[in-house]
Coordinates of C-alpha atoms in Angstrom, one line a residue:
X1282 CA 148.5 89.0 121.0
X1283 CA 144.9 88.3 121.9
X1284 CA 144.8 89.3 125.4
X1285 CA 146.8 92.4 124.2
X1286 CA 143.6 93.6 122.2
X1287 CA 141.3 92.2 124.0
X1288 CA 140.3 92.9 127.7
X1289 CA 137.6 91.3 129.5
X1290 CA 136.2 89.0 132.0
X1291 CA 137.2 85.2 131.2
X1292 CA 134.8 82.4 131.7
X1293 CA 135.5 78.8 130.3
X1294 CA 133.3 77.7 127.1
X1295 CA 129.9 78.9 128.8
X1296 CA 127.7 81.3 126.7
X1297 CA 128.8 84.5 126.0
X1298 CA 127.8 87.3 123.6
X1299 CA 130.8 87.0 122.3
X1300 CA 131.6 84.8 119.6
X1301 CA 135.1 83.5 118.6
X1302 CA 135.0 82.5 114.5
X1303 CA 138.1 81.0 112.9
X1304 CA 139.4 79.7 109.7
X1305 CA 138.3 83.3 107.8
X1306 CA 139.8 83.6 104.4
X1307 CA 142.2 86.6 104.1
X1308 CA 140.0 88.7 101.7
X1309 CA 136.6 88.6 103.6
X1310 CA 135.4 92.2 105.0
X1311 CA 134.4 93.1 108.2
X1312 CA 130.8 93.8 107.1
X1313 CA 130.4 89.9 105.8
X1314 CA 131.7 88.8 109.3
X1315 CA 129.0 91.2 110.6
X1316 CA 126.3 89.7 108.0
X1317 CA 126.8 86.2 109.7
X1318 CA 125.2 87.8 113.3
X1319 CA 122.5 90.2 111.8
X1320 CA 119.9 87.8 111.5
X1321 CA 119.9 86.6 115.3
X1322 CA 120.3 90.6 116.7
X1323 CA 122.3 93.5 116.8
X1324 CA 125.9 93.1 116.3
X1325 CA 127.5 95.5 119.2
X1326 CA 131.6 95.3 118.5
X1327 CA 133.9 93.3 115.9
X1328 CA 137.5 92.9 116.1
X1329 CA 139.2 91.5 113.3
X1330 CA 142.8 88.9 113.6
X1331 CA 143.5 88.9 109.9
X1332 CA 146.7 87.6 110.3
X1333 CA 145.4 84.6 112.1
X1334 CA 142.1 84.4 110.0
X1335 CA 140.3 84.9 113.3
X1336 CA 137.6 87.4 114.4
X1337 CA 135.5 88.4 117.6
X1338 CA 131.8 88.9 117.1
X1339 CA 130.0 90.6 120.1
X1340 CA 126.3 90.8 120.1
X1341 CA 124.0 92.3 122.0
X1342 CA 122.8 89.8 124.2
X1343 CA 123.8 86.1 125.0
X1344 CA 120.4 84.9 123.7
X1345 CA 121.1 86.5 120.5
X1346 CA 124.7 84.7 120.6
X1347 CA 123.1 81.2 121.6
X1348 CA 120.8 81.2 119.0
X1349 CA 123.6 82.0 116.3
X1350 CA 125.9 79.2 117.7
X1351 CA 123.2 76.7 118.1
X1352 CA 121.9 77.5 114.4
X1353 CA 125.6 77.3 112.8
X1354 CA 126.6 74.4 114.8
X1355 CA 124.8 72.0 112.5
X1356 CA 124.5 74.4 109.5
X1357 CA 128.3 75.3 109.2
X1358 CA 128.3 78.5 107.6
X1359 CA 130.5 79.9 104.6
X1360 CA 132.4 83.0 103.8
X1361 CA 133.9 83.4 100.0
X1362 CA 132.6 79.7 99.8
X1363 CA 135.2 78.8 102.6
X1364 CA 133.4 77.1 106.0
X1365 CA 134.3 79.2 109.0
X1366 CA 133.7 78.0 112.7
X1367 CA 131.7 79.5 115.6
X1368 CA 132.1 79.2 119.2
X1369 CA 131.4 80.9 122.2
X1370 CA 134.5 83.0 123.4
X1371 CA 136.3 83.1 126.9
X1372 CA 135.4 87.0 127.0
X1373 CA 132.4 88.5 128.4
X1374 CA 132.7 91.8 126.2
X1375 CA 135.5 93.4 123.8
X1376 CA 137.1 96.4 124.4
X1377 CA 139.2 97.3 121.6
X1378 CA 142.5 98.9 122.7
X1379 CA 144.3 99.2 119.4
X1380 CA 141.8 101.4 117.1
X1381 CA 144.3 101.9 114.5
X1382 CA 144.2 98.4 112.9
X1383 CA 140.7 98.1 113.9
X1384 CA 139.3 101.6 112.1
X1385 CA 138.0 99.7 108.8
X1386 CA 135.9 97.1 111.1
X1387 CA 134.6 99.3 113.1
X1388 CA 133.3 101.3 110.2
X1389 CA 131.8 98.2 108.8
X1390 CA 130.0 97.6 112.1
X1391 CA 128.7 101.1 112.2
X1392 CA 127.6 101.2 108.7
X1393 CA 125.8 97.7 108.7
X1394 CA 124.3 98.4 111.8
X1395 CA 122.9 101.9 110.2
X1396 CA 121.4 99.4 107.5
X1397 CA 119.5 97.9 110.0
X1398 CA 118.3 101.1 111.4
X1399 CA 117.6 102.4 108.0
X1400 CA 119.7 105.3 108.0
X1401 CA 121.4 105.7 104.7
X1402 CA 124.0 108.6 106.3
X1403 CA 126.9 106.0 106.3
X1404 CA 128.4 106.3 102.8
X1405 CA 131.7 106.9 104.5
X1406 CA 131.4 104.6 107.3
X1407 CA 131.0 101.6 104.7
X1408 CA 133.8 103.1 102.3
X1409 CA 136.4 103.0 104.7
X1410 CA 135.9 99.3 104.8
X1411 CA 137.7 99.2 101.1
X1412 CA 134.9 100.0 98.3
X1413 CA 132.5 98.3 100.3
X1414 CA 129.9 100.2 98.9
X1415 CA 129.5 100.2 95.3
X1416 CA 127.7 102.6 93.2
X1417 CA 124.3 100.9 92.9
X1418 CA 120.9 101.9 93.0
X1419 CA 118.1 100.2 94.9
X1420 CA 116.9 97.5 92.0
X1421 CA 118.4 93.6 92.2
X1422 CA 118.2 91.3 89.7
X1423 CA 117.9 87.9 91.1
X1424 CA 118.4 84.8 89.2
X1425 CA 117.3 81.5 90.7
X1426 CA 119.5 78.2 89.8
X1427 CA 118.1 75.0 89.8
X1428 CA 114.3 75.9 90.2
X1429 CA 113.3 72.0 91.0
X1430 CA 110.1 73.8 93.4
X1431 CA 108.3 76.8 91.9
X1432 CA 109.2 79.9 93.0
X1433 CA 106.5 82.6 93.4
X1434 CA 106.2 86.3 93.7
X1435 CA 105.1 85.5 97.3
X1436 CA 107.9 83.5 98.2
X1437 CA 110.4 86.3 96.8
X1438 CA 108.4 89.2 98.8
X1439 CA 108.7 86.9 102.0
X1440 CA 112.3 86.6 101.4
X1441 CA 113.5 89.6 100.7
X1442 CA 111.2 91.8 102.8
X1443 CA 113.6 90.6 106.0
X1444 CA 116.3 93.1 104.2
X1445 CA 114.3 96.2 103.7
X1446 CA 111.0 97.5 102.5
X1447 CA 110.1 96.1 99.0
X1448 CA 108.2 98.5 96.7
X1449 CA 108.2 96.5 93.3
X1450 CA 108.6 93.0 91.9
X1451 CA 108.8 91.8 88.6
X1452 CA 109.3 87.9 87.2
X1453 CA 110.1 86.5 84.0
X1454 CA 111.9 84.0 82.1
X1455 CA 115.2 84.5 80.1
X1456 CA 117.9 82.5 78.3
X1457 CA 115.8 79.5 79.8
X1458 CA 116.6 81.1 83.5
X1459 CA 113.9 81.9 86.4
X1460 CA 114.9 85.7 86.7
X1461 CA 113.4 88.8 88.9
X1462 CA 113.8 92.5 89.5
X1463 CA 113.3 93.8 92.4
X1464 CA 112.9 97.6 93.9
X1465 CA 113.7 98.3 97.6
X1466 CA 112.8 101.6 99.1
X1467 CA 116.3 102.6 99.3
X1468 CA 119.6 101.4 98.0
X1469 CA 121.2 100.8 101.4
X1470 CA 118.3 97.6 102.1
X1471 CA 119.5 96.3 98.3
X1472 CA 123.2 96.2 99.4
X1473 CA 122.1 94.5 102.4
X1474 CA 120.2 91.8 100.8
X1475 CA 122.6 90.9 98.3
X1476 CA 125.1 90.5 101.0
X1477 CA 123.3 88.2 103.4
X1478 CA 120.9 86.3 100.6
X1479 CA 123.3 85.7 97.5
X1480 CA 124.3 82.3 97.5
X1481 CA 121.5 81.1 99.9
X1482 CA 118.9 78.4 98.5
X1483 CA 115.3 78.8 99.3
X1484 CA 114.9 74.9 99.7
X1485 CA 117.6 72.5 100.7
X1486 CA 119.7 71.9 97.5
X1487 CA 117.8 73.5 95.0
X1488 CA 116.6 77.3 94.0
X1489 CA 119.6 79.1 94.9
X1490 CA 119.7 82.7 94.9
X1491 CA 122.6 84.7 92.9
X1492 CA 121.6 88.4 93.4
X1493 CA 123.7 91.2 91.6
X1494 CA 122.8 95.1 91.1
X1495 CA 120.6 95.8 88.2
X1496 CA 121.1 98.9 85.9
X1497 CA 117.9 100.2 86.2
X1498 CA 117.5 103.1 88.7
X1499 CA 113.3 102.0 89.2
X1500 CA 110.9 99.4 87.7
X1501 CA 107.5 100.4 85.9
X1502 CA 105.1 98.1 86.9
X1503 CA 101.8 98.1 84.9
X1504 CA 99.8 94.8 86.1
X1505 CA 99.4 93.4 89.9
X1506 CA 99.4 89.9 89.4
X1507 CA 101.2 86.8 89.6
X1508 CA 104.4 88.0 87.7
X1509 CA 104.6 91.5 88.6
X1510 CA 103.5 93.8 91.7
X1511 CA 103.6 97.6 92.7
X1512 CA 103.1 97.0 96.7
X1513 CA 103.0 100.8 96.9
X1514 CA 99.9 101.0 94.5
X1515 CA 96.6 98.9 94.8
X1516 CA 94.8 100.6 92.0
X1517 CA 96.8 98.6 89.4
X1518 CA 94.6 96.2 87.0
X1519 CA 95.0 92.8 86.9
X1520 CA 96.3 92.5 83.4
X1521 CA 95.7 89.7 80.8
X1522 CA 98.1 87.4 82.2
X1523 CA 96.7 84.1 83.8
X1524 CA 97.0 83.6 87.4
X1525 CA 99.4 80.3 87.9
X1526 CA 97.9 77.1 89.4
X1527 CA 99.3 76.6 92.9
X1528 CA 101.0 72.9 92.4
X1529 CA 100.8 70.7 95.7
X1530 CA 103.9 69.0 96.8
X1531 CA 103.3 65.9 98.5
X1532 CA 104.4 65.6 101.9
X1533 CA 107.2 62.8 101.3
X1534 CA 108.6 64.6 98.3
X1535 CA 108.5 68.2 100.2
X1536 CA 111.4 70.2 100.2
X1537 CA 113.5 70.7 103.9
X1538 CA 114.1 73.5 105.3
X1539 CA 117.8 75.2 104.5
X1540 CA 118.9 78.4 105.5
X1541 CA 116.7 79.9 108.6
X1542 CA 113.8 78.0 109.9
X1543 CA 111.1 80.6 110.6
X1544 CA 109.7 81.2 107.0
X1545 CA 106.1 79.5 105.9
X1546 CA 106.4 78.9 102.1
X1547 CA 102.9 78.9 99.8
X1548 CA 100.5 75.9 100.8
X1549 CA 101.8 72.6 100.5
X1550 CA 105.4 73.5 100.4
X1551 CA 107.8 72.8 103.4
X1552 CA 109.7 75.8 105.3
X1553 CA 111.7 77.9 103.5
X1554 CA 114.7 80.6 103.7
X1555 CA 114.0 83.4 106.0
X1556 CA 115.4 84.7 109.3
X1557 CA 115.0 83.2 113.0
X1558 CA 112.1 84.6 114.7
X1559 CA 113.0 87.4 116.8
X1560 CA 115.1 88.9 114.6
X1561 CA 115.8 92.4 115.1
X1562 CA 116.2 93.9 111.9
X1563 CA 114.5 97.0 111.2
X1564 CA 112.2 96.3 108.2
X1565 CA 111.7 92.4 109.0
X1566 CA 108.2 90.9 108.1
X1567 CA 106.8 88.7 110.1
X1568 CA 107.7 85.0 110.3
X1569 CA 104.1 83.5 108.4
X1570 CA 103.1 85.9 106.1
X1571 CA 100.7 85.1 103.4
X1572 CA 100.1 87.4 100.6
X1573 CA 96.3 87.3 99.5
X1574 CA 95.2 87.1 96.0
X1575 CA 94.4 90.9 95.8
X1576 CA 97.1 93.1 95.5
X1577 CA 98.5 95.4 98.0
X1578 CA 100.7 94.8 100.8
X1579 CA 100.2 91.5 102.5
X1580 CA 100.1 89.8 105.5
X1581 CA 99.3 90.4 109.2
X1582 CA 99.3 93.9 110.2
X1583 CA 97.5 94.3 113.2
X1584 CA 99.0 94.1 116.6
X1585 CA 98.0 92.7 119.9
X1586 CA 99.2 95.7 122.9
X1587 CA 98.8 94.4 126.2
X1588 CA 99.8 95.4 130.0
X1589 CA 98.8 98.8 129.4
X1590 CA 97.7 101.5 131.8
X1591 CA 93.9 101.6 131.6
X1592 CA 94.1 105.0 133.5
X1593 CA 96.5 106.6 131.0
X1594 CA 96.0 105.2 127.6
X1595 CA 93.8 106.7 124.8
X1596 CA 93.4 105.6 121.3
X1597 CA 94.6 108.8 120.1
X1598 CA 98.1 108.1 122.3
X1599 CA 98.8 104.7 120.8
X1600 CA 97.8 106.0 116.8
X1601 CA 100.6 108.7 117.9
X1602 CA 103.1 106.3 119.6
X1603 CA 102.9 103.7 116.8
X1604 CA 102.5 106.4 113.8
X1605 CA 106.3 106.9 114.5
X1606 CA 106.5 103.5 113.1
X1607 CA 104.3 103.1 110.3
X1608 CA 101.0 104.4 109.4
X1609 CA 98.2 103.4 111.9
X1610 CA 94.7 102.7 110.5
X1611 CA 92.6 101.8 113.3
X1612 CA 93.1 101.4 117.4
X1613 CA 90.6 99.6 119.5
X1614 CA 91.1 99.4 123.5
X1615 CA 89.3 96.5 125.0
X1616 CA 85.7 97.6 126.3
X1617 CA 86.1 94.9 129.0
X1618 CA 89.8 94.9 129.5
X1619 CA 91.3 98.5 129.3
X1620 CA 94.6 97.2 129.6
X1621 CA 94.6 95.3 126.2
X1622 CA 94.5 97.4 122.5
X1623 CA 94.6 96.2 119.2
X1624 CA 96.5 98.5 116.6
X1625 CA 96.0 97.9 112.7
X1626 CA 99.1 98.8 110.7
X1627 CA 99.2 99.8 106.8
X1628 CA 101.1 96.8 106.5
X1629 CA 103.2 94.0 107.7
X1630 CA 106.2 95.1 107.6
X1631 CA 105.2 98.5 109.4
X1632 CA 103.6 96.2 112.0
X1633 CA 107.1 93.9 112.6
X1634 CA 109.0 97.2 112.6
X1635 CA 106.7 98.5 115.4
X1636 CA 107.3 95.3 117.3
X1637 CA 110.8 95.4 117.3
X1638 CA 110.9 98.8 118.5
X1639 CA 108.0 99.2 121.0
X1640 CA 107.9 95.7 122.8
X1641 CA 109.0 96.1 125.9
X1642 CA 109.0 99.8 126.1
X1643 CA 107.8 101.5 129.2
X1644 CA 104.3 103.7 128.7
X1645 CA 102.8 105.2 131.5
X1646 CA 104.7 103.6 134.2
X1647 CA 104.0 99.7 132.8
X1648 CA 106.2 97.7 130.6
X1649 CA 104.2 97.4 127.1
X1650 CA 104.1 94.2 125.3
X1651 CA 103.7 94.3 121.7
X1652 CA 102.9 91.2 119.5
X1653 CA 100.9 90.3 116.4
X1654 CA 97.3 89.5 116.7
X1655 CA 95.6 86.4 115.6
X1656 CA 92.8 89.1 114.0
X1657 CA 93.4 90.5 110.3
X1658 CA 91.8 93.9 110.8
X1659 CA 89.9 95.7 113.3
X1660 CA 86.1 95.8 113.3
X1661 CA 84.4 99.1 113.8
X1662 CA 81.4 99.1 116.4
X1663 CA 77.9 98.5 114.5
X1664 CA 75.7 101.8 115.2
X1665 CA 73.8 101.5 118.2
X1666 CA 76.9 99.2 119.9
X1667 CA 78.5 100.6 123.1
X1668 CA 82.1 101.4 122.6
X1669 CA 82.8 104.7 125.0
X1670 CA 84.8 106.1 122.0
X1671 CA 87.4 103.2 122.4
X1672 CA 87.6 102.5 119.0
X1673 CA 88.9 104.8 116.3
X1674 CA 89.1 104.8 112.5
X1675 CA 92.7 106.7 111.4
X1676 CA 92.7 105.5 108.1
X1677 CA 92.4 109.1 106.7
X1678 CA 94.7 110.5 109.3
X1679 CA 96.6 113.5 107.6
X1680 CA 99.2 112.6 110.3
X1681 CA 100.1 109.2 108.5
X1682 CA 104.4 109.5 108.2
X1683 CA 104.9 107.0 105.6
X1684 CA 102.4 107.7 103.0
X1685 CA 105.0 108.4 100.5
X1686 CA 107.4 105.8 99.9
X1687 CA 109.7 107.6 99.0
X1688 CA 109.2 109.6 101.7
X1689 CA 112.6 110.4 104.0
X1690 CA 110.8 109.1 106.9
X1691 CA 111.9 105.8 106.3
X1692 CA 115.3 106.5 106.5
X1693 CA 114.9 108.3 109.9
X1694 CA 113.1 105.2 112.2
X1695 CA 114.9 104.9 115.2
X1696 CA 114.2 103.2 118.8
X1697 CA 112.7 105.4 121.4
X1698 CA 115.2 107.4 123.1
X1699 CA 115.6 110.2 125.6
X1700 CA 116.5 112.8 122.9
X1701 CA 113.7 113.9 120.6
X1702 CA 114.1 115.5 117.0
X1703 CA 111.7 118.6 116.9
X1704 CA 110.8 120.2 113.3
X1705 CA 108.4 122.4 111.9
X1706 CA 109.3 125.0 114.7
X1707 CA 108.0 128.5 113.8
X1708 CA 110.6 131.5 113.6
X1709 CA 109.1 133.3 116.8
X1710 CA 109.3 130.1 119.2
X1711 CA 112.3 130.7 121.2
X1712 CA 114.4 128.2 123.0
X1713 CA 112.4 128.9 126.6
X1714 CA 109.1 128.6 124.7
X1715 CA 110.0 125.2 123.8
X1716 CA 111.7 123.9 127.4
X1717 CA 108.3 125.6 129.0
X1718 CA 106.4 123.8 126.4
X1719 CA 108.0 120.0 127.6
X1720 CA 108.2 121.4 131.4
X1721 CA 104.3 122.1 131.4
X1722 CA 103.8 118.0 130.3
X1723 CA 105.8 117.0 133.2
X1724 CA 109.1 116.4 131.1
X1725 CA 112.9 117.2 132.7
X1726 CA 114.6 119.3 130.3
X1727 CA 118.2 118.3 130.1
X1728 CA 119.7 119.8 127.3
X1729 CA 118.2 121.3 124.2
X1730 CA 119.8 122.7 120.7
X1731 CA 118.9 124.3 117.5
X1732 CA 120.0 123.1 114.2
X1733 CA 122.5 125.4 113.2
X1734 CA 122.0 125.2 109.4
X1735 CA 118.1 125.0 110.1
X1736 CA 116.4 127.0 112.9
X1737 CA 113.1 125.2 111.9
X1738 CA 114.5 122.1 113.6
X1739 CA 116.0 120.9 116.9
X1740 CA 117.0 118.4 119.0
X1741 CA 115.9 118.2 123.2
X1742 CA 116.9 115.3 125.8
X1743 CA 114.7 114.7 128.6
X1744 CA 115.1 112.9 131.9
X1745 CA 114.5 109.5 130.2
X1746 CA 112.9 107.2 127.6
X1747 CA 109.8 107.1 129.1
X1748 CA 109.6 110.9 129.7
X1749 CA 110.4 111.1 125.8
X1750 CA 107.4 108.8 125.0
X1751 CA 105.1 110.4 127.0
X1752 CA 106.4 114.0 125.4
X1753 CA 105.9 112.9 122.0
X1754 CA 102.5 111.7 122.5
X1755 CA 101.4 114.6 124.0
X1756 CA 103.4 117.5 121.9
X1757 CA 103.5 115.7 118.1
X1758 CA 101.1 117.9 115.9
X1759 CA 101.5 120.8 118.9
X1760 CA 99.6 123.6 117.4
X1761 CA 101.3 127.0 117.4
X1762 CA 98.8 128.9 116.2
X1763 CA 98.4 129.9 112.1
X1764 CA 98.4 126.5 111.2
X1765 CA 101.8 126.0 112.4
X1766 CA 102.2 122.1 113.8
X1767 CA 105.3 120.8 115.7
X1768 CA 106.6 117.4 114.5
X1769 CA 108.2 115.2 117.2
X1770 CA 110.2 112.1 116.7
X1771 CA 112.8 110.1 118.3
X1772 CA 116.3 111.0 117.5
X1773 CA 119.7 108.8 117.0
X1774 CA 121.7 111.7 118.4
X1775 CA 122.2 112.7 122.0
X1776 CA 123.1 116.3 123.0

């Protein structure tokens, strides 16, 4: 049966990006199986063998599959309170023949991957999984059971940021239980967080998360302090609440790490629940982020970008490119090493999104390396200091895409691709005008089409991803005259 459904090159027991999962309870959905793989990287295929209680899960890379097996071998995962077992498959890739029986798992795969890429237009795909998408909002109600060690607002922000952009958190005690309300930028992130984190323990054997959807559609936060915070507003007062004193736990009694190893908890605590380093989810926050006492978006937001082409790179070019993934506040190209730059994003979440999408991207003939910097901020040059225009402040730029936390731009973050999405096109501009514009910047135009319902928008397909990156840098905000500026972003579609 398996041979009929799965074709592939067989190889005995060596690491493979296809994983064989056994003893799956009959009522487990495809999305729940996929959720086992998501923290380790992108899931590229799924085959459910419901009659046998088995599944095959294909990861995007062998490295991701190895990380997953290495993690789950000593810490057996559970689905619906039943242990499931994961091992390498003999298959090197999955080719699904029988589409009819696999329609629902495939829909779940598209849906959950879309969650990772911030795409909300997937309701129908998720619904095909059989009521997988409940009618819920973006607010979660969190109860923490068996609170043996203090759970701070910082810990909650750290953990839940892995699943999306956290807007607000309010903590309180009710019925002698530690509870919190947490609002995401969108409902799909809330769904993904519930699916991934419900039932997990922050520390070994204690601080277990119980997560439900709240009936509230939005949270109102009056104060930014230890009990409540609105990460979209730094102007809120601290209020009358007393700042809680951080209790230090002696090392001998510190809790041991439980679910995923990369999260560093508050001072005096052992690591807590987080995702593995190198996780590919779009909206994750970096593994060692600390929240400062001042309200606002926390963590290291400065990126170190290296292996740049010193002949071609400019601060403005980096501002435009990194601005696709977050609001860039400052850029500094090193005076003595022009192939290295620092890019300061608005917050740590946006910095991580930029790393996930731009690390390893080709730019002006070189493969760019992007990682977190050791610096917390980019200093502007002092008066009289030689800089040659290599340090720029863009903190008040009108070109920021993410100033509004409810902006649709949060839902349309995609990896660099050869197809660009164009918007804000004036009615007088024709297909030939746009093709000539891109050709004049050295692009090869392979395809073009206006949107049927909105002639202000179009897709243009160029010769390569690198060409599209260069064209975006050159032509985003291109002035057509009469205050009409072109908007350019990467598209998930092809023509």
